[in-house]
């Protein structure tokens, strides 16, 4: 698969995730955040397991080994913490804010690559980080207007960056991206359901009321989109993956406007523009500079 094809798959994942922010928000009318998170990913695991079994048959020479376990555990933990923080945060903040603040992981990703793998980030990362901070300030209407949900989304973005950083390398090294997806879905599903039992009572009526949100966030956003991420990241760089996946911010804002009637103020829109500009600066800027240097050398 070419890098361009892989990036298209990741862009499709971003589209599904952006729409799923609405389901994640409306599901809270009937379910607790841990309940919803656990159930959606147990469903995702069921949906993807047949494809993982097929992957095992077709690629029987490729296996997850003991040497892969630390990275696999890091992926599962980062995925769980990032998802749970996001689900709690979306109760407090708007779908639009949630989408854009989560997308900040595109700036965190090259920084984490430097810390974990000693790769030096492009110098454009630093102005992009400043633009992001200013964008957050404007998005929240000032520091005093940023609520707890927005802060949870920022913490979520850190764990998403860890997830993106390690997932691409492990999927490429093991050749078993779908198997990795099933493992992370099962890990978060079992963990969240187990923790929710003493704190969030289950009822048949609540499950019936939230069935569509569970289906959409589980089968589509979980089962399909996260598997597209795991598969696509074998063929592209973590930074490219981050920019494609961060498109969920735009799709979340569009979905919130269509289905929930959310609107941003002019200052908030400027903040969103700065955040997205920082994303483009991190990803498009280095390629533009490199192409310009090549053209000048010819």
PDB file of C-alpha atoms in Angstrom:
ATOM      1  CA  UNK A   1       0.000   0.000   0.000  1.00  0.00           C
ATOM      2  CA  UNK A   2       1.269   3.487  -0.822  1.00  0.00           C
ATOM      3  CA  UNK A   3       1.569   6.244   1.765  1.00  0.00           C
ATOM      4  CA  UNK A   4      -1.137   8.216  -0.055  1.00  0.00           C
ATOM      5  CA  UNK A   5      -3.569   5.290   0.157  1.00  0.00           C
ATOM      6  CA  UNK A   6      -2.764   4.805   3.829  1.00  0.00           C
ATOM      7  CA  UNK A   7      -3.400   8.482   4.505  1.00  0.00           C
ATOM      8  CA  UNK A   8      -6.797   8.235   2.793  1.00  0.00           C
ATOM      9  CA  UNK A   9      -7.718   5.394   5.160  1.00  0.00           C
ATOM     10  CA  UNK A  10      -6.641   7.533   8.111  1.00  0.00           C
ATOM     11  CA  UNK A  11      -8.658  10.474   6.793  1.00  0.00           C
ATOM     12  CA  UNK A  12     -11.713   8.209   6.644  1.00  0.00           C
ATOM     13  CA  UNK A  13     -11.038   7.198  10.250  1.00  0.00           C
ATOM     14  CA  UNK A  14     -10.954  10.898  11.175  1.00  0.00           C
ATOM     15  CA  UNK A  15     -14.342  11.405   9.496  1.00  0.00           C
ATOM     16  CA  UNK A  16     -15.923   8.573  11.483  1.00  0.00           C
ATOM     17  CA  UNK A  17     -14.342   9.749  14.755  1.00  0.00           C
ATOM     18  CA  UNK A  18     -15.543  13.300  14.220  1.00  0.00           C
ATOM     19  CA  UNK A  19     -19.134  12.123  13.787  1.00  0.00           C
ATOM     20  CA  UNK A  20     -18.762   9.825  16.799  1.00  0.00           C
ATOM     21  CA  UNK A  21     -18.247  12.820  19.113  1.00  0.00           C
ATOM     22  CA  UNK A  22     -21.993  13.458  18.792  1.00  0.00           C
ATOM     23  CA  UNK A  23     -22.806   9.875  19.798  1.00  0.00           C
ATOM     24  CA  UNK A  24     -20.357  10.096  22.695  1.00  0.00           C
ATOM     25  CA  UNK A  25     -22.125  13.224  23.906  1.00  0.00           C
ATOM     26  CA  UNK A  26     -25.750  12.107  23.561  1.00  0.00           C
ATOM     27  CA  UNK A  27     -25.058   8.681  25.096  1.00  0.00           C
ATOM     28  CA  UNK A  28     -24.367  10.404  28.417  1.00  0.00           C
ATOM     29  CA  UNK A  29     -28.111  11.078  28.741  1.00  0.00           C
ATOM     30  CA  UNK A  30     -28.556   7.399  29.585  1.00  0.00           C
ATOM     31  CA  UNK A  31     -25.215   5.806  30.458  1.00  0.00           C
ATOM     32  CA  UNK A  32     -22.210   6.576  32.627  1.00  0.00           C
ATOM     33  CA  UNK A  33     -18.905   7.343  30.869  1.00  0.00           C
ATOM     34  CA  UNK A  34     -17.258   4.092  31.972  1.00  0.00           C
ATOM     35  CA  UNK A  35     -20.314   2.043  31.011  1.00  0.00           C
ATOM     36  CA  UNK A  36     -20.493   3.559  27.562  1.00  0.00           C
ATOM     37  CA  UNK A  37     -16.744   3.256  26.959  1.00  0.00           C
ATOM     38  CA  UNK A  38     -16.630  -0.366  28.099  1.00  0.00           C
ATOM     39  CA  UNK A  39     -19.667  -1.475  26.113  1.00  0.00           C
ATOM     40  CA  UNK A  40     -18.691   0.297  22.897  1.00  0.00           C
ATOM     41  CA  UNK A  41     -15.259  -1.324  22.817  1.00  0.00           C
ATOM     42  CA  UNK A  42     -16.457  -4.785  23.775  1.00  0.00           C
ATOM     43  CA  UNK A  43     -18.744  -4.472  20.751  1.00  0.00           C
ATOM     44  CA  UNK A  44     -15.795  -3.223  18.700  1.00  0.00           C
ATOM     45  CA  UNK A  45     -13.770  -6.278  19.744  1.00  0.00           C
ATOM     46  CA  UNK A  46     -16.596  -8.595  18.626  1.00  0.00           C
ATOM     47  CA  UNK A  47     -16.873  -6.817  15.280  1.00  0.00           C
ATOM     48  CA  UNK A  48     -13.153  -6.968  14.514  1.00  0.00           C
ATOM     49  CA  UNK A  49     -12.312 -10.446  15.914  1.00  0.00           C
ATOM     50  CA  UNK A  50     -13.290 -12.318  12.687  1.00  0.00           C
ATOM     51  CA  UNK A  51     -10.918 -10.083  10.714  1.00  0.00           C
ATOM     52  CA  UNK A  52      -8.158 -10.723  13.249  1.00  0.00           C
ATOM     53  CA  UNK A  53      -8.662 -14.476  12.856  1.00  0.00           C
ATOM     54  CA  UNK A  54      -8.430 -14.096   9.097  1.00  0.00           C
ATOM     55  CA  UNK A  55      -5.273 -12.025   9.515  1.00  0.00           C
ATOM     56  CA  UNK A  56      -3.812 -14.862  11.591  1.00  0.00           C
ATOM     57  CA  UNK A  57      -4.508 -17.394   8.859  1.00  0.00           C
ATOM     58  CA  UNK A  58      -3.270 -15.254   5.981  1.00  0.00           C
ATOM     59  CA  UNK A  59      -0.194 -13.854   7.725  1.00  0.00           C
ATOM     60  CA  UNK A  60       0.690 -16.870   9.858  1.00  0.00           C
ATOM     61  CA  UNK A  61       4.429 -16.106   9.647  1.00  0.00           C
ATOM     62  CA  UNK A  62       3.933 -12.739  11.350  1.00  0.00           C
ATOM     63  CA  UNK A  63       3.409 -12.802  15.101  1.00  0.00           C
ATOM     64  CA  UNK A  64       3.329 -10.639  18.184  1.00  0.00           C
ATOM     65  CA  UNK A  65       6.361 -11.641  20.221  1.00  0.00           C
ATOM     66  CA  UNK A  66       7.441 -11.198  23.837  1.00  0.00           C
ATOM     67  CA  UNK A  67       9.658  -8.338  22.741  1.00  0.00           C
ATOM     68  CA  UNK A  68       6.525  -6.504  21.578  1.00  0.00           C
ATOM     69  CA  UNK A  69       4.759  -6.720  24.955  1.00  0.00           C
ATOM     70  CA  UNK A  70       6.082  -3.425  26.468  1.00  0.00           C
ATOM     71  CA  UNK A  71       4.928  -1.470  23.410  1.00  0.00           C
ATOM     72  CA  UNK A  72       1.608  -3.339  23.348  1.00  0.00           C
ATOM     73  CA  UNK A  73       0.994  -2.559  27.030  1.00  0.00           C
ATOM     74  CA  UNK A  74       1.874   1.098  26.421  1.00  0.00           C
ATOM     75  CA  UNK A  75      -0.623   1.212  23.551  1.00  0.00           C
ATOM     76  CA  UNK A  76      -3.403  -0.365  25.626  1.00  0.00           C
ATOM     77  CA  UNK A  77      -2.796   1.925  28.618  1.00  0.00           C
ATOM     78  CA  UNK A  78      -2.559   5.088  26.509  1.00  0.00           C
ATOM     79  CA  UNK A  79      -5.666   4.086  24.552  1.00  0.00           C
ATOM     80  CA  UNK A  80      -7.638   3.435  27.737  1.00  0.00           C
ATOM     81  CA  UNK A  81      -6.592   6.600  29.548  1.00  0.00           C
ATOM     82  CA  UNK A  82      -7.048   8.796  26.480  1.00  0.00           C
ATOM     83  CA  UNK A  83     -10.514   7.415  25.743  1.00  0.00           C
ATOM     84  CA  UNK A  84     -11.764   7.601  29.335  1.00  0.00           C
ATOM     85  CA  UNK A  85     -10.503  11.161  29.800  1.00  0.00           C
ATOM     86  CA  UNK A  86     -12.156  12.142  26.532  1.00  0.00           C
ATOM     87  CA  UNK A  87     -15.462  10.586  27.565  1.00  0.00           C
ATOM     88  CA  UNK A  88     -15.485  12.354  30.933  1.00  0.00           C
ATOM     89  CA  UNK A  89     -14.409  15.610  29.310  1.00  0.00           C
ATOM     90  CA  UNK A  90     -17.175  15.571  26.718  1.00  0.00           C
ATOM     91  CA  UNK A  91     -19.756  15.599  29.519  1.00  0.00           C
ATOM     92  CA  UNK A  92     -18.523  19.039  30.562  1.00  0.00           C
ATOM     93  CA  UNK A  93     -17.294  20.730  27.381  1.00  0.00           C
ATOM     94  CA  UNK A  94     -18.899  21.072  23.954  1.00  0.00           C
ATOM     95  CA  UNK A  95     -18.503  18.614  21.089  1.00  0.00           C
ATOM     96  CA  UNK A  96     -16.755  21.324  19.059  1.00  0.00           C
ATOM     97  CA  UNK A  97     -14.213  22.071  21.798  1.00  0.00           C
ATOM     98  CA  UNK A  98     -13.685  18.363  22.378  1.00  0.00           C
ATOM     99  CA  UNK A  99     -12.876  17.752  18.725  1.00  0.00           C
ATOM    100  CA  UNK A 100     -10.393  20.583  18.378  1.00  0.00           C
ATOM    101  CA  UNK A 101      -8.632  20.117  21.717  1.00  0.00           C
ATOM    102  CA  UNK A 102      -8.223  16.380  21.123  1.00  0.00           C
ATOM    103  CA  UNK A 103      -6.567  17.210  17.778  1.00  0.00           C
ATOM    104  CA  UNK A 104      -3.702  18.915  19.582  1.00  0.00           C
ATOM    105  CA  UNK A 105      -2.020  15.513  19.818  1.00  0.00           C
ATOM    106  CA  UNK A 106      -0.709  16.249  16.325  1.00  0.00           C
ATOM    107  CA  UNK A 107       1.663  18.751  17.947  1.00  0.00           C
ATOM    108  CA  UNK A 108       2.541  16.465  20.853  1.00  0.00           C
ATOM    109  CA  UNK A 109       3.375  13.503  18.605  1.00  0.00           C
ATOM    110  CA  UNK A 110       6.726  14.735  17.169  1.00  0.00           C
ATOM    111  CA  UNK A 111       7.772  15.850  20.651  1.00  0.00           C
ATOM    112  CA  UNK A 112       7.123  12.368  22.046  1.00  0.00           C
ATOM    113  CA  UNK A 113       8.968  10.801  19.118  1.00  0.00           C
ATOM    114  CA  UNK A 114      11.982  12.869  20.178  1.00  0.00           C
ATOM    115  CA  UNK A 115      11.700  11.787  23.816  1.00  0.00           C
ATOM    116  CA  UNK A 116      11.157   8.066  23.162  1.00  0.00           C
ATOM    117  CA  UNK A 117      13.108   7.467  19.963  1.00  0.00           C
ATOM    118  CA  UNK A 118      15.642  10.344  19.909  1.00  0.00           C
ATOM    119  CA  UNK A 119      14.384  11.649  16.578  1.00  0.00           C
ATOM    120  CA  UNK A 120      14.719  15.430  16.347  1.00  0.00           C
ATOM    121  CA  UNK A 121      11.482  17.259  15.495  1.00  0.00           C
ATOM    122  CA  UNK A 122      11.414  19.835  12.735  1.00  0.00           C
ATOM    123  CA  UNK A 123      12.027  23.385  13.968  1.00  0.00           C
ATOM    124  CA  UNK A 124       8.480  24.302  12.888  1.00  0.00           C
ATOM    125  CA  UNK A 125       7.144  22.266  15.820  1.00  0.00           C
ATOM    126  CA  UNK A 126       7.986  25.050  18.254  1.00  0.00           C
ATOM    127  CA  UNK A 127       6.061  27.932  16.606  1.00  0.00           C
ATOM    128  CA  UNK A 128       3.243  25.449  16.010  1.00  0.00           C
ATOM    129  CA  UNK A 129       3.132  24.766  19.761  1.00  0.00           C
ATOM    130  CA  UNK A 130       2.824  28.495  20.471  1.00  0.00           C
ATOM    131  CA  UNK A 131       0.011  28.849  17.918  1.00  0.00           C
ATOM    132  CA  UNK A 132      -1.749  25.925  19.589  1.00  0.00           C
ATOM    133  CA  UNK A 133      -1.565  27.480  23.051  1.00  0.00           C
ATOM    134  CA  UNK A 134      -2.915  30.795  21.731  1.00  0.00           C
ATOM    135  CA  UNK A 135      -5.666  28.896  19.917  1.00  0.00           C
ATOM    136  CA  UNK A 136      -6.676  27.130  23.129  1.00  0.00           C
ATOM    137  CA  UNK A 137      -6.808  30.492  24.905  1.00  0.00           C
ATOM    138  CA  UNK A 138      -9.117  31.967  22.249  1.00  0.00           C
ATOM    139  CA  UNK A 139     -11.216  28.821  21.954  1.00  0.00           C
ATOM    140  CA  UNK A 140     -11.995  28.959  25.654  1.00  0.00           C
ATOM    141  CA  UNK A 141     -12.636  32.707  25.623  1.00  0.00           C
ATOM    142  CA  UNK A 142      -9.656  33.239  27.921  1.00  0.00           C
ATOM    143  CA  UNK A 143      -8.007  31.111  30.564  1.00  0.00           C
ATOM    144  CA  UNK A 144     -10.780  31.688  33.070  1.00  0.00           C
ATOM    145  CA  UNK A 145     -13.351  30.376  30.590  1.00  0.00           C
ATOM    146  CA  UNK A 146     -11.596  27.054  29.983  1.00  0.00           C
ATOM    147  CA  UNK A 147     -13.489  24.479  32.025  1.00  0.00           C
ATOM    148  CA  UNK A 148     -12.470  21.152  33.507  1.00  0.00           C
ATOM    149  CA  UNK A 149     -13.704  19.313  30.430  1.00  0.00           C
ATOM    150  CA  UNK A 150     -11.305  21.274  28.221  1.00  0.00           C
ATOM    151  CA  UNK A 151      -8.400  20.386  30.530  1.00  0.00           C
ATOM    152  CA  UNK A 152      -9.381  16.719  30.391  1.00  0.00           C
ATOM    153  CA  UNK A 153      -9.313  16.947  26.602  1.00  0.00           C
ATOM    154  CA  UNK A 154      -5.773  18.342  26.723  1.00  0.00           C
ATOM    155  CA  UNK A 155      -4.685  15.435  28.928  1.00  0.00           C
ATOM    156  CA  UNK A 156      -6.455  13.103  26.507  1.00  0.00           C
ATOM    157  CA  UNK A 157      -4.427  14.595  23.631  1.00  0.00           C
ATOM    158  CA  UNK A 158      -1.186  13.612  25.377  1.00  0.00           C
ATOM    159  CA  UNK A 159      -2.266   9.976  25.624  1.00  0.00           C
ATOM    160  CA  UNK A 160      -3.466   9.983  22.004  1.00  0.00           C
ATOM    161  CA  UNK A 161      -0.003  11.171  20.990  1.00  0.00           C
ATOM    162  CA  UNK A 162       1.552   8.268  22.915  1.00  0.00           C
ATOM    163  CA  UNK A 163      -0.903   5.899  21.243  1.00  0.00           C
ATOM    164  CA  UNK A 164      -0.149   7.149  17.719  1.00  0.00           C
ATOM    165  CA  UNK A 165       3.606   7.121  18.371  1.00  0.00           C
ATOM    166  CA  UNK A 166       3.761   3.490  19.505  1.00  0.00           C
ATOM    167  CA  UNK A 167       0.955   1.994  17.414  1.00  0.00           C
ATOM    168  CA  UNK A 168       2.556   2.724  14.050  1.00  0.00           C
ATOM    169  CA  UNK A 169       5.869   1.193  15.043  1.00  0.00           C
ATOM    170  CA  UNK A 170       4.327  -1.922  16.591  1.00  0.00           C
ATOM    171  CA  UNK A 171       1.911  -2.504  13.696  1.00  0.00           C
ATOM    172  CA  UNK A 172       4.797  -2.262  11.233  1.00  0.00           C
ATOM    173  CA  UNK A 173       7.146  -4.429  13.316  1.00  0.00           C
ATOM    174  CA  UNK A 174       4.633  -7.199  13.997  1.00  0.00           C
ATOM    175  CA  UNK A 175       2.588  -7.145  10.797  1.00  0.00           C
ATOM    176  CA  UNK A 176      -0.549  -7.808  12.890  1.00  0.00           C
ATOM    177  CA  UNK A 177      -2.438  -4.475  13.054  1.00  0.00           C
ATOM    178  CA  UNK A 178      -5.921  -5.993  13.342  1.00  0.00           C
ATOM    179  CA  UNK A 179      -4.825  -8.290  16.148  1.00  0.00           C
ATOM    180  CA  UNK A 180      -3.422  -5.274  17.984  1.00  0.00           C
ATOM    181  CA  UNK A 181      -6.760  -3.508  17.513  1.00  0.00           C
ATOM    182  CA  UNK A 182      -8.686  -6.424  19.042  1.00  0.00           C
ATOM    183  CA  UNK A 183      -6.310  -6.590  22.010  1.00  0.00           C
ATOM    184  CA  UNK A 184      -6.646  -2.889  22.783  1.00  0.00           C
ATOM    185  CA  UNK A 185     -10.446  -3.022  22.378  1.00  0.00           C
ATOM    186  CA  UNK A 186     -10.713  -6.004  24.735  1.00  0.00           C
ATOM    187  CA  UNK A 187      -8.363  -4.394  27.264  1.00  0.00           C
ATOM    188  CA  UNK A 188     -10.305  -1.139  27.506  1.00  0.00           C
ATOM    189  CA  UNK A 189     -13.701  -2.867  27.319  1.00  0.00           C
ATOM    190  CA  UNK A 190     -13.059  -5.291  30.168  1.00  0.00           C
ATOM    191  CA  UNK A 191     -11.278  -2.653  32.278  1.00  0.00           C
ATOM    192  CA  UNK A 192     -14.026  -0.037  31.984  1.00  0.00           C
ATOM    193  CA  UNK A 193     -16.925  -2.440  32.528  1.00  0.00           C
ATOM    194  CA  UNK A 194     -15.213  -3.930  35.595  1.00  0.00           C
ATOM    195  CA  UNK A 195     -14.530  -0.509  37.133  1.00  0.00           C
ATOM    196  CA  UNK A 196     -18.029   0.766  36.307  1.00  0.00           C
ATOM    197  CA  UNK A 197     -19.893  -2.013  38.123  1.00  0.00           C
ATOM    198  CA  UNK A 198     -19.699  -0.509  41.656  1.00  0.00           C
ATOM    199  CA  UNK A 199     -20.270   3.098  40.500  1.00  0.00           C
ATOM    200  CA  UNK A 200     -22.600   3.109  37.492  1.00  0.00           C
ATOM    201  CA  UNK A 201     -25.736   0.935  37.800  1.00  0.00           C
ATOM    202  CA  UNK A 202     -26.843  -0.887  34.655  1.00  0.00           C
ATOM    203  CA  UNK A 203     -30.445  -1.018  33.464  1.00  0.00           C
ATOM    204  CA  UNK A 204     -32.104  -2.569  30.447  1.00  0.00           C
ATOM    205  CA  UNK A 205     -33.987   0.659  29.736  1.00  0.00           C
ATOM    206  CA  UNK A 206     -30.763   2.704  29.641  1.00  0.00           C
ATOM    207  CA  UNK A 207     -29.177   0.223  27.235  1.00  0.00           C
ATOM    208  CA  UNK A 208     -32.250   0.339  24.992  1.00  0.00           C
ATOM    209  CA  UNK A 209     -32.221   4.144  24.990  1.00  0.00           C
ATOM    210  CA  UNK A 210     -28.529   4.310  24.055  1.00  0.00           C
ATOM    211  CA  UNK A 211     -28.379   1.391  21.618  1.00  0.00           C
ATOM    212  CA  UNK A 212     -27.706   3.545  18.556  1.00  0.00           C
ATOM    213  CA  UNK A 213     -24.858   5.465  20.236  1.00  0.00           C
ATOM    214  CA  UNK A 214     -23.308   2.187  21.423  1.00  0.00           C
ATOM    215  CA  UNK A 215     -23.632   0.725  17.925  1.00  0.00           C
ATOM    216  CA  UNK A 216     -22.201   3.757  16.134  1.00  0.00           C
ATOM    217  CA  UNK A 217     -19.353   4.380  18.588  1.00  0.00           C
ATOM    218  CA  UNK A 218     -18.650   0.664  18.946  1.00  0.00           C
ATOM    219  CA  UNK A 219     -19.054  -0.917  15.530  1.00  0.00           C
ATOM    220  CA  UNK A 220     -18.147   2.102  13.369  1.00  0.00           C
ATOM    221  CA  UNK A 221     -15.966   4.473  15.406  1.00  0.00           C
ATOM    222  CA  UNK A 222     -14.395   1.651  17.387  1.00  0.00           C
ATOM    223  CA  UNK A 223     -14.394  -1.447  15.236  1.00  0.00           C
ATOM    224  CA  UNK A 224     -13.897   0.136  11.822  1.00  0.00           C
ATOM    225  CA  UNK A 225     -12.143   3.479  12.382  1.00  0.00           C
ATOM    226  CA  UNK A 226      -9.566   2.331  14.944  1.00  0.00           C
ATOM    227  CA  UNK A 227      -8.805  -0.706  12.792  1.00  0.00           C
ATOM    228  CA  UNK A 228      -8.308   1.597   9.794  1.00  0.00           C
ATOM    229  CA  UNK A 229      -5.873   3.531  11.979  1.00  0.00           C
ATOM    230  CA  UNK A 230      -3.925   0.425  12.991  1.00  0.00           C
ATOM    231  CA  UNK A 231      -3.804  -0.814   9.381  1.00  0.00           C
ATOM    232  CA  UNK A 232      -2.988   2.528   7.770  1.00  0.00           C
ATOM    233  CA  UNK A 233      -0.216   3.399  10.192  1.00  0.00           C
ATOM    234  CA  UNK A 234       1.884   0.520   8.871  1.00  0.00           C
ATOM    235  CA  UNK A 235       2.409   2.475   5.654  1.00  0.00           C
ATOM    236  CA  UNK A 236       2.870   6.062   6.763  1.00  0.00           C
ATOM    237  CA  UNK A 237       4.793   8.066   9.349  1.00  0.00           C
ATOM    238  CA  UNK A 238       3.410   8.911  12.815  1.00  0.00           C
ATOM    239  CA  UNK A 239       3.386  12.599  11.908  1.00  0.00           C
ATOM    240  CA  UNK A 240       1.457  12.024   8.679  1.00  0.00           C
ATOM    241  CA  UNK A 241      -0.947   9.800  10.590  1.00  0.00           C
ATOM    242  CA  UNK A 242      -1.485  12.479  13.223  1.00  0.00           C
ATOM    243  CA  UNK A 243      -2.462  15.162  10.715  1.00  0.00           C
ATOM    244  CA  UNK A 244      -4.875  12.863   8.900  1.00  0.00           C
ATOM    245  CA  UNK A 245      -6.486  11.632  12.092  1.00  0.00           C
ATOM    246  CA  UNK A 246      -6.711  15.160  13.489  1.00  0.00           C
ATOM    247  CA  UNK A 247      -9.234  15.914  10.749  1.00  0.00           C
ATOM    248  CA  UNK A 248     -11.729  14.567  13.283  1.00  0.00           C
ATOM    249  CA  UNK A 249     -11.710  18.094  14.772  1.00  0.00           C
ATOM    250  CA  UNK A 250     -13.228  19.593  11.625  1.00  0.00           C
ATOM    251  CA  UNK A 251     -15.701  16.750  11.217  1.00  0.00           C
ATOM    252  CA  UNK A 252     -16.680  16.972  14.901  1.00  0.00           C
ATOM    253  CA  UNK A 253     -17.370  20.687  14.566  1.00  0.00           C
ATOM    254  CA  UNK A 254     -19.451  20.089  11.414  1.00  0.00           C
ATOM    255  CA  UNK A 255     -21.402  17.246  13.034  1.00  0.00           C
ATOM    256  CA  UNK A 256     -22.031  19.326  16.162  1.00  0.00           C
ATOM    257  CA  UNK A 257     -23.400  22.164  14.028  1.00  0.00           C
ATOM    258  CA  UNK A 258     -25.690  19.843  12.024  1.00  0.00           C
ATOM    259  CA  UNK A 259     -26.991  17.554  14.768  1.00  0.00           C
ATOM    260  CA  UNK A 260     -26.632  19.541  18.000  1.00  0.00           C
ATOM    261  CA  UNK A 261     -26.932  23.130  16.826  1.00  0.00           C
ATOM    262  CA  UNK A 262     -23.614  24.154  18.410  1.00  0.00           C
ATOM    263  CA  UNK A 263     -22.048  27.421  17.255  1.00  0.00           C
ATOM    264  CA  UNK A 264     -18.676  29.017  17.930  1.00  0.00           C
ATOM    265  CA  UNK A 265     -18.142  32.715  18.559  1.00  0.00           C
ATOM    266  CA  UNK A 266     -15.916  34.670  16.180  1.00  0.00           C
ATOM    267  CA  UNK A 267     -13.069  34.514  18.725  1.00  0.00           C
ATOM    268  CA  UNK A 268     -13.622  30.791  19.147  1.00  0.00           C
ATOM    269  CA  UNK A 269     -13.469  30.292  15.388  1.00  0.00           C
ATOM    270  CA  UNK A 270     -10.184  32.202  15.319  1.00  0.00           C
ATOM    271  CA  UNK A 271      -8.880  29.894  18.034  1.00  0.00           C
ATOM    272  CA  UNK A 272      -9.911  26.841  16.007  1.00  0.00           C
ATOM    273  CA  UNK A 273      -8.209  28.321  12.942  1.00  0.00           C
ATOM    274  CA  UNK A 274      -4.966  28.808  14.894  1.00  0.00           C
ATOM    275  CA  UNK A 275      -5.068  25.253  16.244  1.00  0.00           C
ATOM    276  CA  UNK A 276      -5.652  23.817  12.781  1.00  0.00           C
ATOM    277  CA  UNK A 277      -2.963  26.121  11.344  1.00  0.00           C
ATOM    278  CA  UNK A 278      -0.481  24.691  13.831  1.00  0.00           C
ATOM    279  CA  UNK A 279      -1.455  21.207  12.685  1.00  0.00           C
ATOM    280  CA  UNK A 280      -0.836  22.144   9.055  1.00  0.00           C
ATOM    281  CA  UNK A 281       2.410  23.904   9.950  1.00  0.00           C
ATOM    282  CA  UNK A 282       3.791  20.783  11.630  1.00  0.00           C
ATOM    283  CA  UNK A 283       2.839  18.527   8.735  1.00  0.00           C
ATOM    284  CA  UNK A 284       2.852  20.547   5.523  1.00  0.00           C
ATOM    285  CA  UNK A 285       5.637  22.990   6.406  1.00  0.00           C
ATOM    286  CA  UNK A 286       8.550  20.504   6.476  1.00  0.00           C
ATOM    287  CA  UNK A 287       7.493  18.963   3.146  1.00  0.00           C
ATOM    288  CA  UNK A 288       7.216  22.404   1.533  1.00  0.00           C
ATOM    289  CA  UNK A 289      10.672  23.474   2.775  1.00  0.00           C
ATOM    290  CA  UNK A 290      12.231  20.207   1.624  1.00  0.00           C
ATOM    291  CA  UNK A 291      10.669  20.478  -1.834  1.00  0.00           C
ATOM    292  CA  UNK A 292      11.851  24.076  -2.130  1.00  0.00           C
ATOM    293  CA  UNK A 293      15.409  23.133  -1.219  1.00  0.00           C
ATOM    294  CA  UNK A 294      15.409  20.306  -3.775  1.00  0.00           C
ATOM    295  CA  UNK A 295      14.149  22.686  -6.464  1.00  0.00           C
ATOM    296  CA  UNK A 296      16.849  25.229  -5.644  1.00  0.00           C
ATOM    297  CA  UNK A 297      19.569  22.559  -5.762  1.00  0.00           C
ATOM    298  CA  UNK A 298      18.609  21.493  -9.286  1.00  0.00           C
TER     299      UNK A 298
END
